[in-house]
Amino acid sequence: MKRYNERSQQFFVILSGTATLEINCDRQILSQHEGVEISPGIAHQIFNQSDQGLEFLVISQSPSHRDLILVC
């Protein structure tokens, strides 16, 4: 399910595997050691569409607790 943060900026970094990140309906493939920054108000979601495991970190500035808005 897509979501966005009202105030928090987020950075996704892939530790292992391959991720598909959908940002405002555009899909982007990220591999190990790649990352992407997402500004507040931008709808996004992350998928693992591969046969391998996926490990990633999400770093939020400011804290994203109670800042999440779900989009259908």
Short mmCIF file of N, CA and C in Angstrom, two decimals:
data_model
loop_
_atom_site.label_atom_id
_atom_site.label_comp_id
_atom_site.label_asym_id
_atom_site.label_seq_id
_atom_site.Cartn_x
_atom_site.Cartn_y
_atom_site.Cartn_z
N MET A 1 0.85 -1.19 0.00
CA MET A 1 0.00 0.00 0.00
C MET A 1 0.89 1.24 0.00
N LYS A 2 0.59 2.15 -0.90
CA LYS A 2 1.36 3.39 -0.97
C LYS A 2 1.08 4.23 0.26
N ARG A 3 2.07 5.04 0.57
CA ARG A 3 1.95 5.93 1.71
C ARG A 3 2.81 7.15 1.47
N TYR A 4 2.60 8.15 2.28
CA TYR A 4 3.50 9.29 2.28
C TYR A 4 3.58 9.85 3.69
N ASN A 5 4.61 10.62 3.93
CA ASN A 5 4.81 11.26 5.21
C ASN A 5 4.55 12.75 5.05
N GLU A 6 3.82 13.33 5.97
CA GLU A 6 3.50 14.75 5.88
C GLU A 6 4.71 15.64 6.12
N ARG A 7 5.56 15.27 7.09
CA ARG A 7 6.68 16.13 7.47
C ARG A 7 8.05 15.46 7.33
N SER A 8 8.10 14.15 7.35
CA SER A 8 9.38 13.45 7.38
C SER A 8 9.96 13.21 6.00
N GLN A 9 11.24 13.49 5.89
CA GLN A 9 12.00 13.13 4.70
C GLN A 9 12.60 11.76 4.97
N GLN A 10 12.62 10.87 3.98
CA GLN A 10 13.14 9.52 4.20
C GLN A 10 14.22 9.19 3.18
N PHE A 11 15.14 8.34 3.61
CA PHE A 11 16.19 7.82 2.74
C PHE A 11 16.16 6.30 2.85
N PHE A 12 15.96 5.62 1.72
CA PHE A 12 15.98 4.16 1.64
C PHE A 12 17.33 3.76 1.08
N VAL A 13 18.01 2.81 1.73
CA VAL A 13 19.27 2.29 1.22
C VAL A 13 19.18 0.76 1.22
N ILE A 14 19.61 0.14 0.13
CA ILE A 14 19.52 -1.31 -0.02
C ILE A 14 20.81 -1.94 0.50
N LEU A 15 20.67 -2.83 1.48
CA LEU A 15 21.81 -3.52 2.06
C LEU A 15 22.14 -4.78 1.27
N SER A 16 21.11 -5.51 0.86
CA SER A 16 21.32 -6.70 0.02
C SER A 16 20.04 -6.98 -0.75
N GLY A 17 20.21 -7.60 -1.92
CA GLY A 17 19.07 -7.91 -2.77
C GLY A 17 18.76 -6.78 -3.73
N THR A 18 17.60 -6.88 -4.34
CA THR A 18 17.14 -5.89 -5.31
C THR A 18 15.73 -5.46 -4.93
N ALA A 19 15.52 -4.16 -4.87
CA ALA A 19 14.22 -3.62 -4.49
C ALA A 19 13.59 -2.88 -5.66
N THR A 20 12.28 -2.93 -5.72
CA THR A 20 11.52 -2.08 -6.63
C THR A 20 10.86 -1.02 -5.76
N LEU A 21 11.16 0.22 -6.03
CA LEU A 21 10.59 1.33 -5.27
C LEU A 21 9.69 2.12 -6.19
N GLU A 22 8.42 2.24 -5.79
CA GLU A 22 7.47 3.03 -6.57
C GLU A 22 7.34 4.39 -5.92
N ILE A 23 7.64 5.42 -6.71
CA ILE A 23 7.59 6.80 -6.22
C ILE A 23 6.68 7.58 -7.16
N ASN A 24 5.53 8.04 -6.64
CA ASN A 24 4.54 8.76 -7.47
C ASN A 24 4.25 8.03 -8.77
N CYS A 25 3.99 6.72 -8.67
CA CYS A 25 3.59 5.87 -9.80
C CYS A 25 4.73 5.52 -10.76
N ASP A 26 5.94 6.00 -10.54
CA ASP A 26 7.10 5.61 -11.34
C ASP A 26 7.88 4.55 -10.56
N ARG A 27 8.25 3.47 -11.25
CA ARG A 27 9.01 2.40 -10.60
C ARG A 27 10.49 2.52 -10.91
N GLN A 28 11.28 2.25 -9.89
CA GLN A 28 12.72 2.35 -9.97
C GLN A 28 13.31 1.11 -9.31
N ILE A 29 14.33 0.50 -9.93
CA ILE A 29 14.99 -0.67 -9.38
C ILE A 29 16.25 -0.21 -8.65
N LEU A 30 16.40 -0.66 -7.41
CA LEU A 30 17.59 -0.35 -6.61
C LEU A 30 18.30 -1.64 -6.25
N SER A 31 19.62 -1.64 -6.38
CA SER A 31 20.45 -2.79 -6.03
C SER A 31 21.25 -2.49 -4.77
N GLN A 32 21.99 -3.48 -4.34
CA GLN A 32 22.82 -3.35 -3.13
C GLN A 32 23.67 -2.08 -3.20
N HIS A 33 23.70 -1.35 -2.09
CA HIS A 33 24.47 -0.12 -1.88
C HIS A 33 23.89 1.09 -2.62
N GLU A 34 22.72 0.96 -3.20
CA GLU A 34 22.07 2.12 -3.82
C GLU A 34 21.00 2.65 -2.88
N GLY A 35 20.69 3.93 -3.02
CA GLY A 35 19.68 4.53 -2.17
C GLY A 35 18.93 5.62 -2.89
N VAL A 36 17.84 6.04 -2.27
CA VAL A 36 17.03 7.12 -2.84
C VAL A 36 16.40 7.92 -1.69
N GLU A 37 16.33 9.21 -1.89
CA GLU A 37 15.73 10.12 -0.92
C GLU A 37 14.31 10.46 -1.36
N ILE A 38 13.40 10.46 -0.40
CA ILE A 38 12.00 10.77 -0.70
C ILE A 38 11.56 11.93 0.19
N SER A 39 11.09 12.99 -0.47
CA SER A 39 10.67 14.20 0.24
C SER A 39 9.28 14.00 0.86
N PRO A 40 8.94 14.81 1.86
CA PRO A 40 7.60 14.74 2.45
C PRO A 40 6.54 14.98 1.37
N GLY A 41 5.40 14.29 1.51
CA GLY A 41 4.27 14.46 0.60
C GLY A 41 4.35 13.63 -0.67
N ILE A 42 5.42 12.86 -0.85
CA ILE A 42 5.59 12.03 -2.05
C ILE A 42 5.14 10.61 -1.74
N ALA A 43 4.13 10.11 -2.47
CA ALA A 43 3.62 8.75 -2.26
C ALA A 43 4.68 7.74 -2.72
N HIS A 44 4.87 6.67 -1.91
CA HIS A 44 5.88 5.67 -2.23
C HIS A 44 5.57 4.34 -1.56
N GLN A 45 6.16 3.29 -2.14
CA GLN A 45 6.13 1.95 -1.54
C GLN A 45 7.30 1.16 -2.08
N ILE A 46 7.72 0.15 -1.32
CA ILE A 46 8.85 -0.68 -1.70
C ILE A 46 8.39 -2.12 -1.85
N PHE A 47 8.92 -2.82 -2.88
CA PHE A 47 8.58 -4.21 -3.16
C PHE A 47 9.84 -5.04 -3.29
N ASN A 48 9.71 -6.32 -3.02
CA ASN A 48 10.72 -7.30 -3.39
C ASN A 48 10.09 -8.18 -4.46
N GLN A 49 10.43 -7.95 -5.71
CA GLN A 49 9.87 -8.73 -6.80
C GLN A 49 10.87 -9.77 -7.31
N SER A 50 11.91 -10.04 -6.54
CA SER A 50 12.92 -11.01 -6.94
C SER A 50 12.74 -12.30 -6.12
N ASP A 51 13.54 -13.30 -6.49
CA ASP A 51 13.54 -14.57 -5.75
C ASP A 51 14.45 -14.53 -4.54
N GLN A 52 15.24 -13.48 -4.40
CA GLN A 52 16.21 -13.35 -3.32
C GLN A 52 15.62 -12.55 -2.16
N GLY A 53 16.27 -12.67 -1.01
CA GLY A 53 15.88 -11.86 0.13
C GLY A 53 16.24 -10.40 -0.10
N LEU A 54 15.60 -9.52 0.63
CA LEU A 54 15.85 -8.09 0.53
C LEU A 54 16.06 -7.54 1.93
N GLU A 55 17.16 -6.82 2.11
CA GLU A 55 17.42 -6.10 3.36
C GLU A 55 17.65 -4.64 3.01
N PHE A 56 16.99 -3.75 3.77
CA PHE A 56 17.14 -2.32 3.51
C PHE A 56 16.96 -1.54 4.80
N LEU A 57 17.46 -0.33 4.80
CA LEU A 57 17.28 0.60 5.91
C LEU A 57 16.43 1.77 5.43
N VAL A 58 15.61 2.28 6.33
CA VAL A 58 14.87 3.51 6.07
C VAL A 58 15.26 4.49 7.17
N ILE A 59 15.79 5.62 6.78
CA ILE A 59 16.21 6.65 7.73
C ILE A 59 15.26 7.83 7.56
N SER A 60 14.65 8.25 8.65
CA SER A 60 13.68 9.35 8.60
C SER A 60 14.19 10.56 9.37
N GLN A 61 13.96 11.73 8.81
CA GLN A 61 14.31 12.98 9.47
C GLN A 61 13.13 13.92 9.30
N SER A 62 12.48 14.32 10.18
CA SER A 62 12.31 14.06 11.59
C SER A 62 11.63 12.70 11.78
N PRO A 63 11.47 12.25 13.03
CA PRO A 63 10.85 10.94 13.25
C PRO A 63 9.51 10.83 12.52
N SER A 64 9.28 9.65 11.92
CA SER A 64 8.08 9.46 11.10
C SER A 64 6.90 8.88 11.87
N HIS A 65 7.03 8.70 13.17
CA HIS A 65 5.91 8.20 13.97
C HIS A 65 4.75 9.20 13.91
N ARG A 66 3.57 8.69 13.67
CA ARG A 66 2.35 9.50 13.57
C ARG A 66 2.40 10.52 12.43
N ASP A 67 3.22 10.24 11.44
CA ASP A 67 3.36 11.15 10.30
C ASP A 67 2.96 10.44 8.99
N LEU A 68 2.45 9.25 9.12
CA LEU A 68 2.17 8.39 7.97
C LEU A 68 0.74 8.54 7.48
N ILE A 69 0.58 8.76 6.17
CA ILE A 69 -0.71 8.86 5.54
C ILE A 69 -0.79 7.73 4.51
N LEU A 70 -1.78 6.84 4.63
CA LEU A 70 -1.95 5.73 3.69
C LEU A 70 -2.76 6.19 2.49
N VAL A 71 -2.36 5.74 1.31
CA VAL A 71 -3.03 6.04 0.06
C VAL A 71 -3.54 4.73 -0.51
N CYS A 72 -4.75 4.68 -1.01
CA CYS A 72 -5.34 3.43 -1.53
C CYS A 72 -4.45 2.71 -2.48
#
